PDB file of C-alpha atoms in Angstrom:
ATOM      1  CA  MET A   6      21.847  41.713  51.790  1.00 48.00           C
ATOM      2  CA  ILE A   7      20.953  42.555  48.400  1.00 48.00           C
ATOM      3  CA  PHE A   8      17.474  42.775  47.695  1.00 49.00           C
ATOM      4  CA  ASN A   9      16.164  41.129  44.535  1.00 52.00           C
ATOM      5  CA  LYS A  10      13.188  42.982  43.253  1.00 50.00           C
ATOM      6  CA  ASP A  11      11.895  40.397  40.856  1.00 48.00           C
ATOM      7  CA  SER A  12      11.671  37.598  43.386  1.00 46.00           C
ATOM      8  CA  GLY A  13      11.418  39.726  46.632  1.00 53.00           C
ATOM      9  CA  ASP A  14      14.627  37.723  48.123  1.00 55.00           C
ATOM     10  CA  LEU A  15      17.186  38.406  50.132  1.00 53.00           C
ATOM     11  CA  THR A  16      20.869  37.585  49.527  1.00 47.00           C
ATOM     12  CA  SER A  17      23.716  38.124  51.734  1.00 47.00           C
ATOM     13  CA  ASN A  18      27.052  39.829  50.740  1.00 48.00           C
ATOM     14  CA  SER A  19      28.492  39.813  54.212  1.00 45.00           C
ATOM     15  CA  GLN A  20      31.810  38.137  55.105  1.00 42.00           C
ATOM     16  CA  GLU A  21      32.065  35.206  56.776  1.00 38.00           C
ATOM     17  CA  GLY A  22      31.779  35.982  60.235  1.00 41.00           C
ATOM     18  CA  ASP A  23      30.185  39.325  59.965  1.00 52.00           C
ATOM     19  CA  GLN A  24      26.683  38.082  61.156  1.00 59.00           C
ATOM     20  CA  MET A  25      25.364  39.613  64.434  1.00 68.00           C
ATOM     21  CA  THR A  26      24.108  36.847  66.119  1.00 66.00           C
ATOM     22  CA  GLY A  27      24.035  36.122  70.268  1.00 69.00           C
ATOM     23  CA  PRO A  28      22.005  36.127  73.393  1.00 75.00           C
ATOM     24  CA  GLU A  29      22.042  40.206  73.923  1.00 81.00           C
ATOM     25  CA  TYR A  30      19.666  40.246  70.875  1.00 88.00           C
ATOM     26  CA  GLU A  31      17.450  37.488  71.565  1.00 88.00           C
ATOM     27  CA  GLY A  32      14.069  39.004  72.843  1.00 88.00           C
ATOM     28  CA  LYS A  33      14.869  42.069  71.811  1.00 96.00           C
ATOM     29  CA  LYS A  34      11.787  43.791  70.275  1.00 98.00           C
ATOM     30  CA  ILE A  35      12.144  46.205  67.263  1.00 99.00           C
ATOM     31  CA  LEU A  36       9.433  48.397  65.688  1.00 99.00           C
ATOM     32  CA  LEU A  37       9.410  48.850  61.876  1.00 99.00           C
ATOM     33  CA  VAL A  38       7.566  51.357  60.891  1.00 99.00           C
ATOM     34  CA  ILE A  39       6.980  51.764  56.797  1.00 99.00           C
ATOM     35  CA  ALA A  40       5.217  53.654  54.445  1.00 99.00           C
ATOM     36  CA  GLN A  41       1.541  52.318  53.660  1.00 98.00           C
ATOM     37  CA  GLU A  42       2.805  52.992  50.026  1.00 98.00           C
ATOM     38  CA  GLN A  43       6.215  53.424  48.154  1.00 98.00           C
ATOM     39  CA  PHE A  44       8.246  52.480  50.899  1.00 98.00           C
ATOM     40  CA  ARG A  45      11.673  51.746  49.849  1.00 98.00           C
ATOM     41  CA  ASP A  46      11.876  47.868  49.783  1.00 98.00           C
ATOM     42  CA  GLU A  47      15.308  47.135  50.826  1.00 98.00           C
ATOM     43  CA  GLU A  48      15.239  49.682  53.502  1.00 98.00           C
ATOM     44  CA  CYS A  49      12.388  47.663  54.646  1.00 98.00           C
ATOM     45  CA  PHE A  50      13.338  44.114  54.210  1.00 98.00           C
ATOM     46  CA  VAL A  51      17.281  44.391  54.427  1.00 98.00           C
ATOM     47  CA  PRO A  52      17.497  45.629  58.296  1.00 98.00           C
ATOM     48  CA  LYS A  53      14.390  43.293  59.130  1.00 98.00           C
ATOM     49  CA  GLN A  54      16.397  40.313  57.696  1.00 97.00           C
ATOM     50  CA  VAL A  55      19.608  41.494  60.049  1.00 97.00           C
ATOM     51  CA  PHE A  56      17.311  42.037  62.819  1.00 97.00           C
ATOM     52  CA  GLU A  57      15.609  38.540  62.921  1.00 96.00           C
ATOM     53  CA  SER A  58      18.870  37.061  61.953  1.00 95.00           C
ATOM     54  CA  ALA A  59      20.339  38.315  65.205  1.00 95.00           C
ATOM     55  CA  GLY A  60      17.224  36.718  67.223  1.00 95.00           C
ATOM     56  CA  ALA A  61      15.236  39.978  67.630  1.00 97.00           C
ATOM     57  CA  LYS A  62      11.821  39.944  67.133  1.00 98.00           C
ATOM     58  CA  VAL A  63      10.553  42.552  64.675  1.00 98.00           C
ATOM     59  CA  THR A  64       6.971  43.931  64.548  1.00 99.00           C
ATOM     60  CA  VAL A  65       5.939  45.772  61.512  1.00 99.00           C
ATOM     61  CA  ALA A  66       3.488  49.124  61.723  1.00 99.00           C
ATOM     62  CA  ALA A  67       1.871  51.074  59.154  1.00 99.00           C
ATOM     63  CA  GLU A  68      -1.105  53.706  58.616  1.00 98.00           C
ATOM     64  CA  SER A  69      -3.621  50.520  58.358  1.00 97.00           C
ATOM     65  CA  GLU A  70      -2.766  46.904  58.666  1.00 96.00           C
ATOM     66  CA  ASN A  71      -3.792  46.442  54.518  1.00 98.00           C
ATOM     67  CA  THR A  72      -0.889  45.091  52.756  1.00 98.00           C
ATOM     68  CA  ALA A  73       1.655  47.785  52.284  1.00 98.00           C
ATOM     69  CA  LYS A  74       3.602  48.111  48.788  1.00 98.00           C
ATOM     70  CA  GLY A  75       6.595  49.023  48.029  1.00 98.00           C
ATOM     71  CA  ALA A  76       8.821  51.209  45.801  1.00 98.00           C
ATOM     72  CA  LEU A  77      10.022  48.267  43.585  1.00 98.00           C
ATOM     73  CA  GLY A  78       6.845  45.682  44.097  1.00 97.00           C
ATOM     74  CA  GLY A  79       7.433  44.319  47.421  1.00 98.00           C
ATOM     75  CA  THR A  80       4.747  43.814  49.742  1.00 98.00           C
ATOM     76  CA  ILE A  81       4.341  43.444  53.457  1.00 98.00           C
ATOM     77  CA  LYS A  82       1.254  43.099  55.692  1.00 98.00           C
ATOM     78  CA  PRO A  83       1.785  45.052  58.323  1.00 98.00           C
ATOM     79  CA  ASP A  84       1.174  43.671  62.007  1.00 98.00           C
ATOM     80  CA  ILE A  85      -0.072  46.814  63.497  1.00 98.00           C
ATOM     81  CA  ARG A  86      -1.248  50.172  62.682  1.00 99.00           C
ATOM     82  CA  ILE A  87       1.101  53.072  63.784  1.00 99.00           C
ATOM     83  CA  SER A  88      -1.393  54.514  66.120  1.00 98.00           C
ATOM     84  CA  GLU A  89      -2.031  51.182  68.018  1.00 98.00           C
ATOM     85  CA  ALA A  90       1.940  50.922  69.056  1.00 98.00           C
ATOM     86  CA  ARG A  91       3.088  51.632  72.603  1.00 98.00           C
ATOM     87  CA  ILE A  92       6.925  52.219  72.693  1.00 98.00           C
ATOM     88  CA  ASP A  93       6.925  50.675  76.462  1.00 97.00           C
ATOM     89  CA  ASP A  94       6.547  47.316  74.389  1.00 98.00           C
ATOM     90  CA  TYR A  95       9.726  48.164  72.226  1.00 98.00           C
ATOM     91  CA  ASP A  96      13.253  48.510  72.777  1.00 98.00           C
ATOM     92  CA  ALA A  97      13.827  50.166  69.585  1.00 98.00           C
ATOM     93  CA  ILE A  98      11.963  51.937  66.770  1.00 99.00           C
ATOM     94  CA  VAL A  99      13.462  51.936  63.183  1.00 99.00           C
ATOM     95  CA  ILE A 100      11.820  53.952  60.299  1.00 99.00           C
ATOM     96  CA  SER A 101      11.733  52.657  56.841  1.00 99.00           C
ATOM     97  CA  GLY A 102      12.516  55.210  53.876  1.00 98.00           C
ATOM     98  CA  GLY A 103      11.308  55.630  50.557  1.00 98.00           C
ATOM     99  CA  GLY A 104       9.130  58.018  48.559  1.00 97.00           C
ATOM    100  CA  GLY A 105       5.759  57.567  50.581  1.00 98.00           C
ATOM    101  CA  SER A 106       7.747  58.790  53.629  1.00 98.00           C
ATOM    102  CA  ARG A 107       6.697  62.175  52.581  1.00 97.00           C
ATOM    103  CA  LYS A 108       3.117  61.558  52.531  1.00 97.00           C
ATOM    104  CA  TYR A 109       2.396  58.791  55.361  1.00 98.00           C
ATOM    105  CA  LEU A 110       5.300  59.434  58.021  1.00 99.00           C
ATOM    106  CA  TRP A 111       7.081  63.031  57.890  1.00 98.00           C
ATOM    107  CA  ASP A 112       3.884  64.425  59.205  1.00 97.00           C
ATOM    108  CA  ASN A 113       2.054  61.537  60.831  1.00 98.00           C
ATOM    109  CA  HIS A 114       1.100  62.688  64.652  1.00 97.00           C
ATOM    110  CA  TYR A 115       1.058  59.339  66.019  1.00 98.00           C
ATOM    111  CA  LEU A 116       4.741  58.221  64.606  1.00 99.00           C
ATOM    112  CA  ARG A 117       5.862  61.529  66.041  1.00 98.00           C
ATOM    113  CA  GLY A 118       4.541  60.939  69.502  1.00 98.00           C
ATOM    114  CA  LEU A 119       6.169  57.498  69.859  1.00 98.00           C
ATOM    115  CA  VAL A 120       9.785  59.072  68.509  1.00 99.00           C
ATOM    116  CA  LYS A 121       9.907  61.714  71.282  1.00 98.00           C
ATOM    117  CA  GLU A 122       8.436  59.097  73.857  1.00 98.00           C
ATOM    118  CA  ALA A 123      11.254  56.871  72.727  1.00 98.00           C
ATOM    119  CA  ASP A 124      13.759  59.708  73.132  1.00 98.00           C
ATOM    120  CA  SER A 125      12.004  60.283  76.713  1.00 98.00           C
ATOM    121  CA  ARG A 126      12.258  56.673  77.671  1.00 98.00           C
ATOM    122  CA  LYS A 127      16.243  56.224  76.305  1.00 97.00           C
ATOM    123  CA  LYS A 128      15.003  53.681  73.560  1.00 98.00           C
ATOM    124  CA  VAL A 129      16.966  53.226  70.370  1.00 99.00           C
ATOM    125  CA  ILE A 130      15.602  55.908  67.713  1.00 99.00           C
ATOM    126  CA  SER A 131      16.643  55.106  63.770  1.00 99.00           C
ATOM    127  CA  ALA A 132      15.544  56.255  60.185  1.00 99.00           C
ATOM    128  CA  ILE A 133      16.779  55.995  56.938  1.00 99.00           C
ATOM    129  CA  CYS A 134      16.695  57.836  53.717  1.00 98.00           C
ATOM    130  CA  ILE A 135      13.933  60.694  53.709  1.00 98.00           C
ATOM    131  CA  SER A 136      12.567  59.388  56.957  1.00 99.00           C
ATOM    132  CA  PRO A 137      15.430  60.808  59.405  1.00 99.00           C
ATOM    133  CA  VAL A 138      12.797  64.177  58.594  1.00 99.00           C
ATOM    134  CA  VAL A 139      10.614  62.307  61.159  1.00 99.00           C
ATOM    135  CA  LEU A 140      13.241  62.373  63.885  1.00 99.00           C
ATOM    136  CA  ALA A 141      14.259  66.145  63.039  1.00 98.00           C
ATOM    137  CA  ARG A 142      10.767  67.190  63.102  1.00 98.00           C
ATOM    138  CA  ALA A 143      10.138  65.430  66.739  1.00 98.00           C
ATOM    139  CA  GLY A 144      13.204  67.297  68.054  1.00 98.00           C
ATOM    140  CA  VAL A 145      15.707  64.242  68.757  1.00 98.00           C
ATOM    141  CA  LEU A 146      18.348  65.418  66.131  1.00 98.00           C
ATOM    142  CA  LYS A 147      18.934  68.546  67.570  1.00 98.00           C
ATOM    143  CA  GLY A 148      22.480  69.114  68.190  1.00 98.00           C
ATOM    144  CA  LYS A 149      23.207  65.553  66.926  1.00 98.00           C
ATOM    145  CA  GLU A 150      25.182  64.423  63.951  1.00 98.00           C
ATOM    146  CA  SER A 151      22.939  62.944  61.143  1.00 98.00           C
ATOM    147  CA  THR A 152      22.705  61.879  57.659  1.00 99.00           C
ATOM    148  CA  VAL A 153      19.873  61.502  55.267  1.00 98.00           C
ATOM    149  CA  PHE A 154      19.224  60.904  51.700  1.00 98.00           C
ATOM    150  CA  ASN A 155      20.144  63.958  49.850  1.00 95.00           C
ATOM    151  CA  SER A 156      17.233  65.937  48.263  1.00 91.00           C
ATOM    152  CA  PRO A 157      16.455  69.538  47.620  1.00 83.00           C
ATOM    153  CA  ASP A 158      14.651  69.460  51.028  1.00 94.00           C
ATOM    154  CA  THR A 159      15.644  66.414  52.948  1.00 97.00           C
ATOM    155  CA  VAL A 160      18.920  68.352  54.030  1.00 97.00           C
ATOM    156  CA  THR A 161      17.253  71.797  54.658  1.00 97.00           C
ATOM    157  CA  GLU A 162      14.657  70.153  56.845  1.00 97.00           C
ATOM    158  CA  LEU A 163      17.581  68.373  59.192  1.00 97.00           C
ATOM    159  CA  GLU A 164      19.415  71.651  59.471  1.00 97.00           C
ATOM    160  CA  LYS A 165      16.091  73.561  60.057  1.00 98.00           C
ATOM    161  CA  TYR A 166      15.476  71.492  62.957  1.00 98.00           C
ATOM    162  CA  GLY A 167      18.952  71.770  64.651  1.00 98.00           C
ATOM    163  CA  ALA A 168      20.490  68.579  62.896  1.00 98.00           C
ATOM    164  CA  VAL A 169      24.331  68.442  62.202  1.00 98.00           C
ATOM    165  CA  TYR A 170      23.844  67.006  58.516  1.00 98.00           C
ATOM    166  CA  GLN A 171      26.824  64.177  57.843  1.00 98.00           C
ATOM    167  CA  ASP A 172      26.960  63.104  54.205  1.00 97.00           C
ATOM    168  CA  ARG A 173      28.196  59.419  55.481  1.00 98.00           C
ATOM    169  CA  ASP A 174      26.142  55.898  54.702  1.00 98.00           C
ATOM    170  CA  VAL A 175      25.548  55.789  58.393  1.00 99.00           C
ATOM    171  CA  VAL A 176      25.738  57.894  61.218  1.00 99.00           C
ATOM    172  CA  VAL A 177      25.657  57.143  64.779  1.00 98.00           C
ATOM    173  CA  SER A 178      24.851  59.749  67.257  1.00 98.00           C
ATOM    174  CA  GLY A 179      24.557  57.731  71.059  1.00 96.00           C
ATOM    175  CA  ARG A 180      21.076  56.215  70.486  1.00 97.00           C
ATOM    176  CA  VAL A 181      19.765  57.364  67.544  1.00 99.00           C
ATOM    177  CA  VAL A 182      21.182  55.861  64.129  1.00 99.00           C
ATOM    178  CA  THR A 183      20.325  57.189  60.977  1.00 99.00           C
ATOM    179  CA  GLY A 184      20.956  56.046  57.298  1.00 99.00           C
ATOM    180  CA  ARG A 185      21.521  57.592  53.982  1.00 98.00           C
ATOM    181  CA  ASP A 186      20.064  55.514  51.225  1.00 98.00           C
ATOM    182  CA  PRO A 187      18.737  51.721  50.498  1.00 98.00           C
ATOM    183  CA  LYS A 188      22.727  51.055  49.646  1.00 98.00           C
ATOM    184  CA  SER A 189      23.361  51.756  53.242  1.00 98.00           C
ATOM    185  CA  ALA A 190      20.332  49.551  54.572  1.00 98.00           C
ATOM    186  CA  GLU A 191      22.473  46.461  56.041  1.00 98.00           C
ATOM    187  CA  ALA A 192      25.087  48.934  57.544  1.00 98.00           C
ATOM    188  CA  PHE A 193      22.377  50.986  58.885  1.00 99.00           C
ATOM    189  CA  GLY A 194      20.507  47.411  60.358  1.00 98.00           C
ATOM    190  CA  LYS A 195      23.679  46.594  62.058  1.00 97.00           C
ATOM    191  CA  ALA A 196      24.327  49.948  63.413  1.00 98.00           C
ATOM    192  CA  VAL A 197      20.934  49.600  65.000  1.00 98.00           C
ATOM    193  CA  LEU A 198      21.706  46.432  66.883  1.00 97.00           C
ATOM    194  CA  LYS A 199      25.266  47.791  67.942  1.00 96.00           C
ATOM    195  CA  ALA A 200      23.254  50.415  69.472  1.00 96.00           C
ATOM    196  CA  LEU A 201      20.909  48.254  71.089  1.00 95.00           C
ATOM    197  CA  LYS A 202      23.684  46.073  72.649  1.00 90.00           C
ATOM    198  CA  LYS A 203      25.093  49.232  74.312  1.00 86.00           C
ATOM    199  CA  ALA A 204      21.258  50.450  75.207  1.00 78.00           C
TER     200      ALA A 204
END
């Protein structure tokens, strides 16, 4: 999938037959968490399209239900507040990246609680770009291989909480999926679906 920042449209760059659909994804419920401002557009819209195309139901959560604004100008109206989300209602939690993650997600105690609860209930847990820091701070990356957008503080944060950093597009460690950057958004989304299939 390619996100066009000017039109807000998605176009597929997948090979024929590379689509992930099937009854195993029908009815799966995914909580997609984004920053209220400066979420990275591709890391929200591309995985969302991957999930919905496969038949999964996506609920978008942010700090408030006001329209959230992406770094490239995309907008989306969240379905619920992060504080209202209940992990038992979902099969997976996916945390989108972007610069706004530092302000809105890294230290959001509701989100951290959701991640910990998802881990204890053996749900699929995933994050992309700089948002794997949320997973690290929640303690779910300890001893696990994972990736993150490589900036001065992100790799340090992961390693501080016991993660084993890998400089790869997407890293899957059991039920935990991490993605590196906007270019890996489609592969990240597909890896989340594969993890859901195994869960």
